[in-house]
Amino acid sequence: MKEVKININDIKKAVYFIANLTQMQGDRPMQGALSSKADYMGGIFDRWINIIPESVIFNKIVLPEVFNGEEVEVITDYYDYNPRFAGIAPDVIGIRYKNRPIPFVKFDNKWCAVPNTPQIEVKTFKKNQFMVSLRNQGYDDKYLVMAETNFRVDYLVPILQQSFFSREVFLDLHMDDKIFIVSNDDGIIAQPHEIELSDTTLGTVKLLVVTTAKEFMNKAVKCGPRESIEYIKFCDEYTGNRVPNESIGKLSDYAELSSNGLNYFNSNWYEKTDSDGITYKNGKKVRTVGFYASDLNQIEIMKINKKNMYVKALDNCYFQNNLLEKNHIYNINFETLDRSSNEGEEYFMSKNDITYLNDSFSKLSSDLKKAIIDN
């Protein structure tokens, strides 16, 4: 999984586009996408920042490997439109090969795929996210490029005018301690620090996998309207002494291995299952993401409560990316994303399990080269 830095030159066009969306939001086709929240510019940047890594992933990772350093770059969609009326364009609407644009879609009163070209969606997720998700917006026949971003908490600093951070401004911030401070023995308050400007990178983006949307949806858990999703947050060794020393069963009593290599909880995990097969926990519709375990029979469950499951390893085995050592007890923590008011369908997967998706990089590489020949 290759990781590259994102610098100012990589994001200039995206910054201009987002600033344009912000400034024109009261009089533009895409205003519904922005006015759903009463955000100022900073909030809008936070919600649109995922368009920044799309071009970086292709221009710095995917295309150089596919075309072995030839002159090629991605064409990013900077059109302004309401998807409700125009349809949804793929994230990669084309590439420019040796200065020749090759469109993957064209607009004919709605977005239409160009024959013999790959249709590509790019989904980026923050490093600290535990789940990845996908809404199926006609993605069945599309590639899915999944990546992880790790932006600096102050990612806007390199973008802002450098004059804002001049030495003169910094010195003008200086507070007169003689006027305002009587005593500060514990250093409770302090003068501001000078802004560090030498690092012009905004963060990094890591390519996780190139797969297909269909492959992702086949292995992810589908939540219907008003169904919440429970996910595994962490698995840590438990060193306390309050866990009962008696087994209530093995993990194999509560989950089953699927032919796709992941395990999924069965009806024993939930408090009830209705006649439509909808499962409930704590009185709400809930489904749980799949997970990897090397041997369900080697994991003994000692206790289950609302957010935790305490297990004992009967032999060395793996749960997700964690090695469970024989006779050690572990705390597996769960959290639930509330979707009780969400009317849409969505597919969810633990980010740890992306590695179990079939890789389609070679197929995408072949289709990108074919698109150049055929178009």
Short mmCIF file of N, CA and C in Angstrom, two decimals, residues 150-322:
data_model
loop_
_atom_site.label_atom_id
_atom_site.label_comp_id
_atom_site.label_asym_id
_atom_site.label_seq_id
_atom_site.Cartn_x
_atom_site.Cartn_y
_atom_site.Cartn_z
N ASN A 150 -4.63 11.23 5.80
CA ASN A 150 -4.16 11.65 7.12
C ASN A 150 -3.73 13.12 7.00
N PHE A 151 -4.71 14.02 7.05
CA PHE A 151 -4.43 15.44 6.94
C PHE A 151 -3.92 16.00 8.26
N ARG A 152 -3.05 16.99 8.16
CA ARG A 152 -2.65 17.74 9.34
C ARG A 152 -3.88 18.40 9.96
N VAL A 153 -3.89 18.50 11.28
CA VAL A 153 -5.01 19.18 11.93
C VAL A 153 -5.08 20.64 11.50
N ASP A 154 -3.93 21.21 11.10
CA ASP A 154 -3.89 22.60 10.63
C ASP A 154 -3.68 22.66 9.12
N TYR A 155 -4.36 21.78 8.38
CA TYR A 155 -4.10 21.65 6.95
C TYR A 155 -4.37 22.93 6.15
N LEU A 156 -5.15 23.85 6.71
CA LEU A 156 -5.43 25.09 5.99
C LEU A 156 -4.29 26.11 6.08
N VAL A 157 -3.36 25.92 7.03
CA VAL A 157 -2.29 26.90 7.23
C VAL A 157 -1.45 27.11 5.96
N PRO A 158 -0.96 26.03 5.29
CA PRO A 158 -0.15 26.27 4.08
C PRO A 158 -0.93 26.94 2.95
N ILE A 159 -2.28 26.86 3.02
CA ILE A 159 -3.10 27.42 1.95
C ILE A 159 -3.29 28.92 2.12
N LEU A 160 -3.34 29.38 3.36
CA LEU A 160 -3.62 30.78 3.63
C LEU A 160 -2.45 31.68 3.21
N GLN A 161 -2.73 32.94 2.96
CA GLN A 161 -1.69 33.88 2.55
C GLN A 161 -0.60 33.96 3.62
N GLN A 162 0.64 33.89 3.18
CA GLN A 162 1.76 33.90 4.11
C GLN A 162 1.84 35.20 4.91
N SER A 163 1.28 36.29 4.35
CA SER A 163 1.33 37.57 5.05
C SER A 163 0.58 37.52 6.38
N PHE A 164 -0.38 36.59 6.48
CA PHE A 164 -1.10 36.44 7.74
C PHE A 164 -0.17 35.99 8.86
N PHE A 165 0.92 35.31 8.50
CA PHE A 165 1.79 34.70 9.50
C PHE A 165 3.17 35.36 9.54
N SER A 166 3.20 36.64 9.23
CA SER A 166 4.47 37.35 9.22
C SER A 166 5.01 37.52 10.64
N ARG A 167 6.30 37.78 10.72
CA ARG A 167 6.94 38.02 12.02
C ARG A 167 6.34 39.24 12.70
N GLU A 168 5.98 40.23 11.89
CA GLU A 168 5.40 41.46 12.43
C GLU A 168 4.07 41.17 13.13
N VAL A 169 3.23 40.36 12.50
CA VAL A 169 1.94 40.01 13.12
C VAL A 169 2.18 39.22 14.40
N PHE A 170 3.13 38.29 14.37
CA PHE A 170 3.42 37.48 15.56
C PHE A 170 3.84 38.37 16.73
N LEU A 171 4.73 39.31 16.47
CA LEU A 171 5.21 40.19 17.55
C LEU A 171 4.08 41.08 18.08
N ASP A 172 3.15 41.42 17.18
CA ASP A 172 2.03 42.26 17.59
C ASP A 172 1.04 41.51 18.48
N LEU A 173 1.11 40.18 18.47
CA LEU A 173 0.24 39.36 19.33
C LEU A 173 0.74 39.34 20.77
N HIS A 174 1.98 39.74 20.98
CA HIS A 174 2.60 39.60 22.30
C HIS A 174 1.81 40.36 23.36
N MET A 175 1.48 39.66 24.44
CA MET A 175 0.74 40.24 25.54
C MET A 175 1.71 40.82 26.58
N ASP A 176 1.32 41.93 27.20
CA ASP A 176 2.16 42.57 28.20
C ASP A 176 1.90 41.94 29.56
N ASP A 177 2.77 41.02 29.96
CA ASP A 177 2.59 40.31 31.23
C ASP A 177 2.56 41.26 32.43
N LYS A 178 3.28 42.37 32.33
CA LYS A 178 3.34 43.29 33.47
C LYS A 178 1.98 43.89 33.79
N ILE A 179 1.15 44.02 32.77
CA ILE A 179 -0.18 44.61 32.96
C ILE A 179 -1.19 43.58 33.46
N PHE A 180 -1.13 42.36 32.90
CA PHE A 180 -2.21 41.41 33.13
C PHE A 180 -1.89 40.28 34.11
N ILE A 181 -0.63 39.99 34.35
CA ILE A 181 -0.29 38.83 35.18
C ILE A 181 0.30 39.28 36.52
N VAL A 182 -0.35 38.80 37.57
CA VAL A 182 0.17 39.02 38.92
C VAL A 182 1.10 37.88 39.29
N SER A 183 0.63 36.66 39.09
CA SER A 183 1.47 35.48 39.32
C SER A 183 1.00 34.35 38.40
N ASN A 184 1.96 33.54 37.97
CA ASN A 184 1.67 32.42 37.06
C ASN A 184 2.67 31.30 37.34
N ASP A 185 2.75 30.91 38.63
CA ASP A 185 3.79 29.99 39.08
C ASP A 185 3.73 28.64 38.37
N ASP A 186 2.52 28.17 38.02
CA ASP A 186 2.38 26.85 37.39
C ASP A 186 2.33 26.92 35.87
N GLY A 187 2.57 28.09 35.31
CA GLY A 187 2.58 28.21 33.85
C GLY A 187 1.23 27.90 33.23
N ILE A 188 0.15 28.32 33.89
CA ILE A 188 -1.19 27.99 33.42
C ILE A 188 -1.53 28.73 32.13
N ILE A 189 -1.04 29.98 31.99
CA ILE A 189 -1.27 30.69 30.73
C ILE A 189 0.08 31.01 30.10
N ALA A 190 0.06 31.20 28.78
CA ALA A 190 1.33 31.39 28.07
C ALA A 190 1.14 32.30 26.87
N GLN A 191 2.23 32.83 26.37
CA GLN A 191 2.24 33.63 25.16
C GLN A 191 1.99 32.73 23.95
N PRO A 192 1.43 33.26 22.85
CA PRO A 192 1.25 32.45 21.64
C PRO A 192 2.61 32.06 21.05
N HIS A 193 2.62 30.93 20.33
CA HIS A 193 3.85 30.47 19.70
C HIS A 193 3.86 30.89 18.23
N GLU A 194 5.04 31.03 17.69
CA GLU A 194 5.17 31.42 16.29
C GLU A 194 4.78 30.24 15.39
N ILE A 195 4.01 30.55 14.36
CA ILE A 195 3.52 29.53 13.43
C ILE A 195 4.70 28.94 12.65
N GLU A 196 4.73 27.59 12.54
CA GLU A 196 5.74 26.89 11.76
C GLU A 196 5.29 26.82 10.30
N LEU A 197 6.08 27.37 9.40
CA LEU A 197 5.69 27.44 7.99
C LEU A 197 6.58 26.64 7.05
N SER A 198 7.60 25.97 7.59
CA SER A 198 8.56 25.29 6.71
C SER A 198 7.96 24.06 6.03
N ASP A 199 6.99 23.42 6.67
CA ASP A 199 6.37 22.22 6.10
C ASP A 199 5.18 22.62 5.26
N THR A 200 5.27 22.45 3.95
CA THR A 200 4.18 22.84 3.04
C THR A 200 3.29 21.67 2.65
N THR A 201 3.51 20.51 3.25
CA THR A 201 2.62 19.38 2.98
C THR A 201 1.38 19.49 3.85
N LEU A 202 0.24 19.08 3.30
CA LEU A 202 -1.02 19.15 4.03
C LEU A 202 -1.31 17.84 4.75
N GLY A 203 -0.65 16.78 4.33
CA GLY A 203 -0.89 15.47 4.91
C GLY A 203 -0.47 14.40 3.94
N THR A 204 -1.03 13.22 4.09
CA THR A 204 -0.69 12.10 3.21
C THR A 204 -1.95 11.38 2.76
N VAL A 205 -1.82 10.64 1.68
CA VAL A 205 -2.89 9.75 1.22
C VAL A 205 -2.26 8.41 0.89
N LYS A 206 -2.92 7.35 1.34
CA LYS A 206 -2.41 5.99 1.13
C LYS A 206 -3.43 5.19 0.32
N LEU A 207 -2.98 4.58 -0.74
CA LEU A 207 -3.84 3.70 -1.52
C LEU A 207 -4.04 2.40 -0.76
N LEU A 208 -5.28 2.05 -0.46
CA LEU A 208 -5.57 0.83 0.29
C LEU A 208 -5.83 -0.35 -0.65
N VAL A 209 -6.69 -0.14 -1.64
CA VAL A 209 -6.99 -1.24 -2.57
C VAL A 209 -7.69 -0.68 -3.80
N VAL A 210 -7.48 -1.35 -4.93
CA VAL A 210 -8.28 -1.12 -6.13
C VAL A 210 -9.12 -2.36 -6.31
N THR A 211 -10.44 -2.21 -6.17
CA THR A 211 -11.33 -3.35 -6.26
C THR A 211 -12.53 -2.93 -7.11
N THR A 212 -13.66 -3.61 -6.96
CA THR A 212 -14.88 -3.21 -7.65
C THR A 212 -15.95 -2.93 -6.62
N ALA A 213 -16.89 -2.08 -6.98
CA ALA A 213 -17.98 -1.77 -6.07
C ALA A 213 -18.80 -3.03 -5.78
N LYS A 214 -18.95 -3.87 -6.78
CA LYS A 214 -19.72 -5.11 -6.58
C LYS A 214 -19.03 -6.02 -5.57
N GLU A 215 -17.71 -6.14 -5.65
CA GLU A 215 -16.95 -6.96 -4.70
C GLU A 215 -17.11 -6.41 -3.28
N PHE A 216 -17.03 -5.09 -3.15
CA PHE A 216 -17.20 -4.48 -1.82
C PHE A 216 -18.59 -4.77 -1.28
N MET A 217 -19.60 -4.58 -2.09
CA MET A 217 -20.97 -4.77 -1.61
C MET A 217 -21.26 -6.23 -1.28
N ASN A 218 -20.60 -7.15 -1.97
CA ASN A 218 -20.80 -8.58 -1.69
C ASN A 218 -20.24 -8.97 -0.32
N LYS A 219 -19.22 -8.26 0.14
CA LYS A 219 -18.59 -8.62 1.42
C LYS A 219 -18.97 -7.68 2.56
N ALA A 220 -19.52 -6.52 2.22
CA ALA A 220 -19.94 -5.57 3.25
C ALA A 220 -21.31 -5.97 3.79
N VAL A 221 -21.69 -5.33 4.89
CA VAL A 221 -23.01 -5.55 5.50
C VAL A 221 -23.93 -4.44 5.01
N LYS A 222 -25.05 -4.83 4.45
CA LYS A 222 -26.01 -3.86 3.93
C LYS A 222 -27.02 -3.48 5.00
N CYS A 223 -27.11 -2.19 5.27
CA CYS A 223 -28.10 -1.67 6.21
C CYS A 223 -29.23 -1.03 5.41
N GLY A 224 -30.45 -1.47 5.70
CA GLY A 224 -31.60 -0.87 5.07
C GLY A 224 -32.03 0.39 5.78
N PRO A 225 -33.15 0.98 5.39
CA PRO A 225 -33.63 2.20 6.04
C PRO A 225 -33.80 2.01 7.54
N ARG A 226 -33.30 2.97 8.31
CA ARG A 226 -33.44 3.02 9.77
C ARG A 226 -32.72 1.87 10.49
N GLU A 227 -31.82 1.20 9.79
CA GLU A 227 -31.01 0.16 10.43
C GLU A 227 -29.66 0.75 10.82
N SER A 228 -29.31 0.67 12.09
CA SER A 228 -28.02 1.15 12.55
C SER A 228 -26.96 0.08 12.34
N ILE A 229 -25.69 0.49 12.40
CA ILE A 229 -24.60 -0.46 12.16
C ILE A 229 -23.67 -0.50 13.37
N GLU A 230 -23.42 -1.70 13.86
CA GLU A 230 -22.50 -1.91 14.97
C GLU A 230 -21.15 -2.32 14.39
N TYR A 231 -20.08 -1.74 14.94
CA TYR A 231 -18.76 -2.04 14.42
C TYR A 231 -17.77 -2.28 15.55
N ILE A 232 -16.67 -2.95 15.20
CA ILE A 232 -15.63 -3.28 16.17
C ILE A 232 -14.65 -2.12 16.25
N LYS A 233 -14.51 -1.55 17.44
CA LYS A 233 -13.65 -0.38 17.61
C LYS A 233 -12.23 -0.78 17.95
N PHE A 234 -12.05 -1.71 18.90
CA PHE A 234 -10.71 -2.16 19.22
C PHE A 234 -10.76 -3.51 19.91
N CYS A 235 -9.62 -4.16 19.98
CA CYS A 235 -9.44 -5.43 20.68
C CYS A 235 -8.15 -5.31 21.49
N ASP A 236 -8.28 -5.26 22.82
CA ASP A 236 -7.13 -5.10 23.71
C ASP A 236 -7.08 -6.23 24.73
N GLU A 237 -5.87 -6.55 25.17
CA GLU A 237 -5.76 -7.55 26.22
C GLU A 237 -6.35 -7.00 27.52
N TYR A 238 -7.10 -7.85 28.23
CA TYR A 238 -7.74 -7.44 29.49
C TYR A 238 -6.92 -7.97 30.66
N THR A 239 -6.56 -7.04 31.55
CA THR A 239 -5.72 -7.43 32.70
C THR A 239 -6.46 -7.28 34.02
N GLY A 240 -7.74 -6.97 33.97
CA GLY A 240 -8.52 -6.83 35.20
C GLY A 240 -8.90 -8.20 35.78
N ASN A 241 -9.70 -8.17 36.84
CA ASN A 241 -10.08 -9.43 37.50
C ASN A 241 -11.58 -9.57 37.69
N ARG A 242 -12.37 -8.80 36.91
CA ARG A 242 -13.82 -8.84 37.09
C ARG A 242 -14.55 -9.70 36.06
N VAL A 243 -13.83 -10.28 35.13
CA VAL A 243 -14.47 -11.10 34.10
C VAL A 243 -14.71 -12.50 34.65
N PRO A 244 -15.94 -13.01 34.54
CA PRO A 244 -16.21 -14.38 35.03
C PRO A 244 -15.28 -15.39 34.38
N ASN A 245 -14.92 -16.40 35.15
CA ASN A 245 -13.99 -17.42 34.65
C ASN A 245 -14.73 -18.61 34.07
N GLU A 246 -15.98 -18.40 33.68
CA GLU A 246 -16.77 -19.48 33.09
C GLU A 246 -17.18 -19.09 31.68
N SER A 247 -17.14 -20.05 30.79
CA SER A 247 -17.46 -19.79 29.39
C SER A 247 -18.98 -19.75 29.18
N ILE A 248 -19.43 -18.84 28.33
CA ILE A 248 -20.85 -18.85 27.93
C ILE A 248 -20.98 -19.37 26.50
N GLY A 249 -19.89 -19.86 25.96
CA GLY A 249 -19.90 -20.43 24.62
C GLY A 249 -18.69 -20.00 23.83
N LYS A 250 -18.57 -20.56 22.66
CA LYS A 250 -17.48 -20.17 21.77
C LYS A 250 -17.98 -19.16 20.75
N LEU A 251 -17.03 -18.44 20.15
CA LEU A 251 -17.42 -17.46 19.16
C LEU A 251 -18.16 -18.12 17.99
N SER A 252 -17.88 -19.39 17.77
CA SER A 252 -18.55 -20.12 16.69
C SER A 252 -20.04 -20.32 16.97
N ASP A 253 -20.48 -20.13 18.24
CA ASP A 253 -21.90 -20.19 18.56
C ASP A 253 -22.63 -18.91 18.17
N TYR A 254 -21.88 -17.84 17.99
CA TYR A 254 -22.47 -16.53 17.74
C TYR A 254 -22.16 -15.98 16.35
N ALA A 255 -21.27 -16.64 15.63
CA ALA A 255 -20.88 -16.14 14.31
C ALA A 255 -20.58 -17.31 13.40
N GLU A 256 -20.62 -17.06 12.10
CA GLU A 256 -20.41 -18.11 11.11
C GLU A 256 -19.48 -17.61 10.01
N LEU A 257 -18.63 -18.50 9.53
CA LEU A 257 -17.70 -18.17 8.46
C LEU A 257 -18.42 -18.22 7.12
N SER A 258 -18.29 -17.14 6.35
CA SER A 258 -18.88 -17.09 5.02
C SER A 258 -17.87 -17.59 3.99
N SER A 259 -18.38 -17.94 2.82
CA SER A 259 -17.50 -18.40 1.75
C SER A 259 -16.57 -17.30 1.25
N ASN A 260 -16.87 -16.03 1.61
CA ASN A 260 -16.01 -14.93 1.16
C ASN A 260 -14.83 -14.69 2.08
N GLY A 261 -14.69 -15.52 3.15
CA GLY A 261 -13.52 -15.43 4.03
C GLY A 261 -13.73 -14.60 5.28
N LEU A 262 -14.87 -13.92 5.39
CA LEU A 262 -15.18 -13.14 6.58
C LEU A 262 -16.25 -13.84 7.42
N ASN A 263 -16.28 -13.50 8.70
CA ASN A 263 -17.28 -14.05 9.60
C ASN A 263 -18.36 -13.02 9.86
N TYR A 264 -19.59 -13.51 10.04
CA TYR A 264 -20.72 -12.62 10.31
C TYR A 264 -21.51 -13.17 11.49
N PHE A 265 -21.95 -12.27 12.37
CA PHE A 265 -22.71 -12.69 13.55
C PHE A 265 -24.06 -13.26 13.13
N ASN A 266 -24.50 -14.31 13.84
CA ASN A 266 -25.80 -14.92 13.56
C ASN A 266 -26.85 -14.41 14.56
N SER A 267 -28.03 -15.01 14.54
CA SER A 267 -29.14 -14.52 15.36
C SER A 267 -28.86 -14.60 16.86
N ASN A 268 -27.93 -15.48 17.29
CA ASN A 268 -27.61 -15.57 18.72
C ASN A 268 -26.98 -14.30 19.26
N TRP A 269 -26.39 -13.52 18.37
CA TRP A 269 -25.71 -12.30 18.79
C TRP A 269 -26.72 -11.19 19.15
N TYR A 270 -27.91 -11.28 18.58
CA TYR A 270 -28.90 -10.21 18.73
C TYR A 270 -29.96 -10.59 19.75
N GLU A 271 -30.66 -9.60 20.27
CA GLU A 271 -31.69 -9.88 21.27
C GLU A 271 -32.94 -10.47 20.65
N LYS A 272 -33.17 -10.14 19.36
CA LYS A 272 -34.29 -10.78 18.64
C LYS A 272 -34.13 -10.59 17.14
N THR A 273 -34.78 -11.45 16.40
CA THR A 273 -34.84 -11.35 14.95
C THR A 273 -36.30 -11.46 14.54
N ASP A 274 -36.81 -10.48 13.80
CA ASP A 274 -38.24 -10.53 13.45
C ASP A 274 -38.47 -11.40 12.23
N SER A 275 -39.73 -11.50 11.83
CA SER A 275 -40.11 -12.40 10.73
C SER A 275 -39.52 -11.98 9.39
N ASP A 276 -39.09 -10.73 9.29
CA ASP A 276 -38.45 -10.25 8.05
C ASP A 276 -36.94 -10.41 8.09
N GLY A 277 -36.43 -11.02 9.17
CA GLY A 277 -34.99 -11.23 9.29
C GLY A 277 -34.24 -10.01 9.80
N ILE A 278 -34.94 -8.99 10.26
CA ILE A 278 -34.30 -7.79 10.80
C ILE A 278 -33.90 -8.04 12.24
N THR A 279 -32.67 -7.71 12.57
CA THR A 279 -32.12 -8.00 13.90
C THR A 279 -32.17 -6.75 14.78
N TYR A 280 -32.28 -7.00 16.10
CA TYR A 280 -32.44 -5.91 17.06
C TYR A 280 -31.46 -6.06 18.21
N LYS A 281 -30.94 -4.91 18.66
CA LYS A 281 -30.16 -4.83 19.90
C LYS A 281 -30.61 -3.57 20.63
N ASN A 282 -30.81 -3.70 21.93
CA ASN A 282 -31.25 -2.56 22.74
C ASN A 282 -32.50 -1.90 22.16
N GLY A 283 -33.38 -2.73 21.61
CA GLY A 283 -34.65 -2.25 21.12
C GLY A 283 -34.61 -1.56 19.77
N LYS A 284 -33.43 -1.52 19.11
CA LYS A 284 -33.31 -0.85 17.82
C LYS A 284 -32.84 -1.81 16.73
N LYS A 285 -33.21 -1.49 15.51
CA LYS A 285 -32.73 -2.27 14.37
C LYS A 285 -31.22 -2.08 14.24
N VAL A 286 -30.50 -3.18 14.28
CA VAL A 286 -29.04 -3.10 14.24
C VAL A 286 -28.47 -4.27 13.44
N ARG A 287 -27.48 -3.99 12.62
CA ARG A 287 -26.67 -5.03 12.00
C ARG A 287 -25.23 -4.81 12.41
N THR A 288 -24.40 -5.84 12.27
CA THR A 288 -23.01 -5.76 12.74
C THR A 288 -22.07 -6.10 11.58
N VAL A 289 -20.98 -5.35 11.49
CA VAL A 289 -20.02 -5.58 10.40
C VAL A 289 -19.41 -6.98 10.52
N GLY A 290 -18.92 -7.50 9.41
CA GLY A 290 -18.20 -8.76 9.43
C GLY A 290 -16.82 -8.59 10.05
N PHE A 291 -16.14 -9.69 10.24
CA PHE A 291 -14.80 -9.62 10.84
C PHE A 291 -14.00 -10.85 10.44
N TYR A 292 -12.68 -10.75 10.62
CA TYR A 292 -11.80 -11.88 10.35
C TYR A 292 -11.42 -12.56 11.65
N ALA A 293 -11.48 -13.87 11.69
CA ALA A 293 -10.96 -14.67 12.80
C ALA A 293 -10.37 -15.94 12.21
N SER A 294 -9.18 -16.29 12.64
CA SER A 294 -8.51 -17.45 12.06
C SER A 294 -9.19 -18.76 12.45
N ASP A 295 -9.83 -18.80 13.65
CA ASP A 295 -10.53 -20.01 14.09
C ASP A 295 -11.55 -19.63 15.16
N LEU A 296 -12.82 -19.63 14.79
CA LEU A 296 -13.88 -19.25 15.73
C LEU A 296 -13.94 -20.19 16.93
N ASN A 297 -13.53 -21.42 16.74
CA ASN A 297 -13.61 -22.40 17.83
C ASN A 297 -12.51 -22.23 18.87
N GLN A 298 -11.51 -21.44 18.56
CA GLN A 298 -10.42 -21.21 19.51
C GLN A 298 -10.63 -19.94 20.34
N ILE A 299 -11.79 -19.29 20.15
CA ILE A 299 -12.10 -18.06 20.90
C ILE A 299 -13.31 -18.33 21.78
N GLU A 300 -13.08 -18.32 23.08
CA GLU A 300 -14.12 -18.62 24.06
C GLU A 300 -14.67 -17.32 24.63
N ILE A 301 -15.99 -17.19 24.65
CA ILE A 301 -16.62 -15.97 25.16
C ILE A 301 -16.87 -16.11 26.66
N MET A 302 -16.37 -15.13 27.42
CA MET A 302 -16.52 -15.14 28.87
C MET A 302 -17.67 -14.25 29.34
N LYS A 303 -17.90 -13.16 28.60
CA LYS A 303 -18.95 -12.22 29.01
C LYS A 303 -19.30 -11.31 27.84
N ILE A 304 -20.58 -10.98 27.73
CA ILE A 304 -21.05 -10.02 26.73
C ILE A 304 -21.89 -8.96 27.43
N ASN A 305 -21.56 -7.70 27.21
CA ASN A 305 -22.44 -6.65 27.69
C ASN A 305 -22.74 -5.68 26.55
N LYS A 306 -23.27 -4.52 26.85
CA LYS A 306 -23.78 -3.62 25.82
C LYS A 306 -22.72 -3.24 24.78
N LYS A 307 -21.50 -2.95 25.22
CA LYS A 307 -20.48 -2.47 24.29
C LYS A 307 -19.23 -3.33 24.24
N ASN A 308 -19.19 -4.39 25.03
CA ASN A 308 -17.96 -5.18 25.11
C ASN A 308 -18.25 -6.67 25.06
N MET A 309 -17.27 -7.38 24.55
CA MET A 309 -17.28 -8.84 24.60
C MET A 309 -15.91 -9.26 25.13
N TYR A 310 -15.90 -10.03 26.21
CA TYR A 310 -14.65 -10.51 26.79
C TYR A 310 -14.44 -11.95 26.34
N VAL A 311 -13.27 -12.21 25.76
CA VAL A 311 -13.01 -13.53 25.20
C VAL A 311 -11.68 -14.06 25.73
N LYS A 312 -11.56 -15.38 25.68
CA LYS A 312 -10.32 -16.05 26.06
C LYS A 312 -9.84 -16.89 24.89
N ALA A 313 -8.57 -16.77 24.58
CA ALA A 313 -8.00 -17.57 23.48
C ALA A 313 -7.63 -18.95 24.00
N LEU A 314 -8.22 -19.97 23.40
CA LEU A 314 -7.89 -21.35 23.80
C LEU A 314 -6.57 -21.80 23.20
N ASP A 315 -6.16 -21.13 22.13
CA ASP A 315 -4.87 -21.36 21.50
C ASP A 315 -4.49 -20.07 20.77
N ASN A 316 -3.27 -19.94 20.36
CA ASN A 316 -2.88 -18.74 19.61
C ASN A 316 -3.73 -18.65 18.34
N CYS A 317 -4.33 -17.49 18.12
CA CYS A 317 -5.18 -17.29 16.95
C CYS A 317 -5.27 -15.79 16.65
N TYR A 318 -5.94 -15.46 15.57
CA TYR A 318 -6.07 -14.06 15.17
C TYR A 318 -7.53 -13.62 15.21
N PHE A 319 -7.74 -12.41 15.66
CA PHE A 319 -9.04 -11.74 15.56
C PHE A 319 -8.77 -10.38 14.94
N GLN A 320 -9.34 -10.14 13.73
CA GLN A 320 -8.98 -8.96 12.95
C GLN A 320 -7.46 -8.95 12.77
N ASN A 321 -6.79 -7.87 13.11
CA ASN A 321 -5.33 -7.82 12.97
C ASN A 321 -4.62 -8.12 14.26
N ASN A 322 -5.32 -8.65 15.23
CA ASN A 322 -4.75 -8.86 16.56
C ASN A 322 -4.41 -10.33 16.79
#
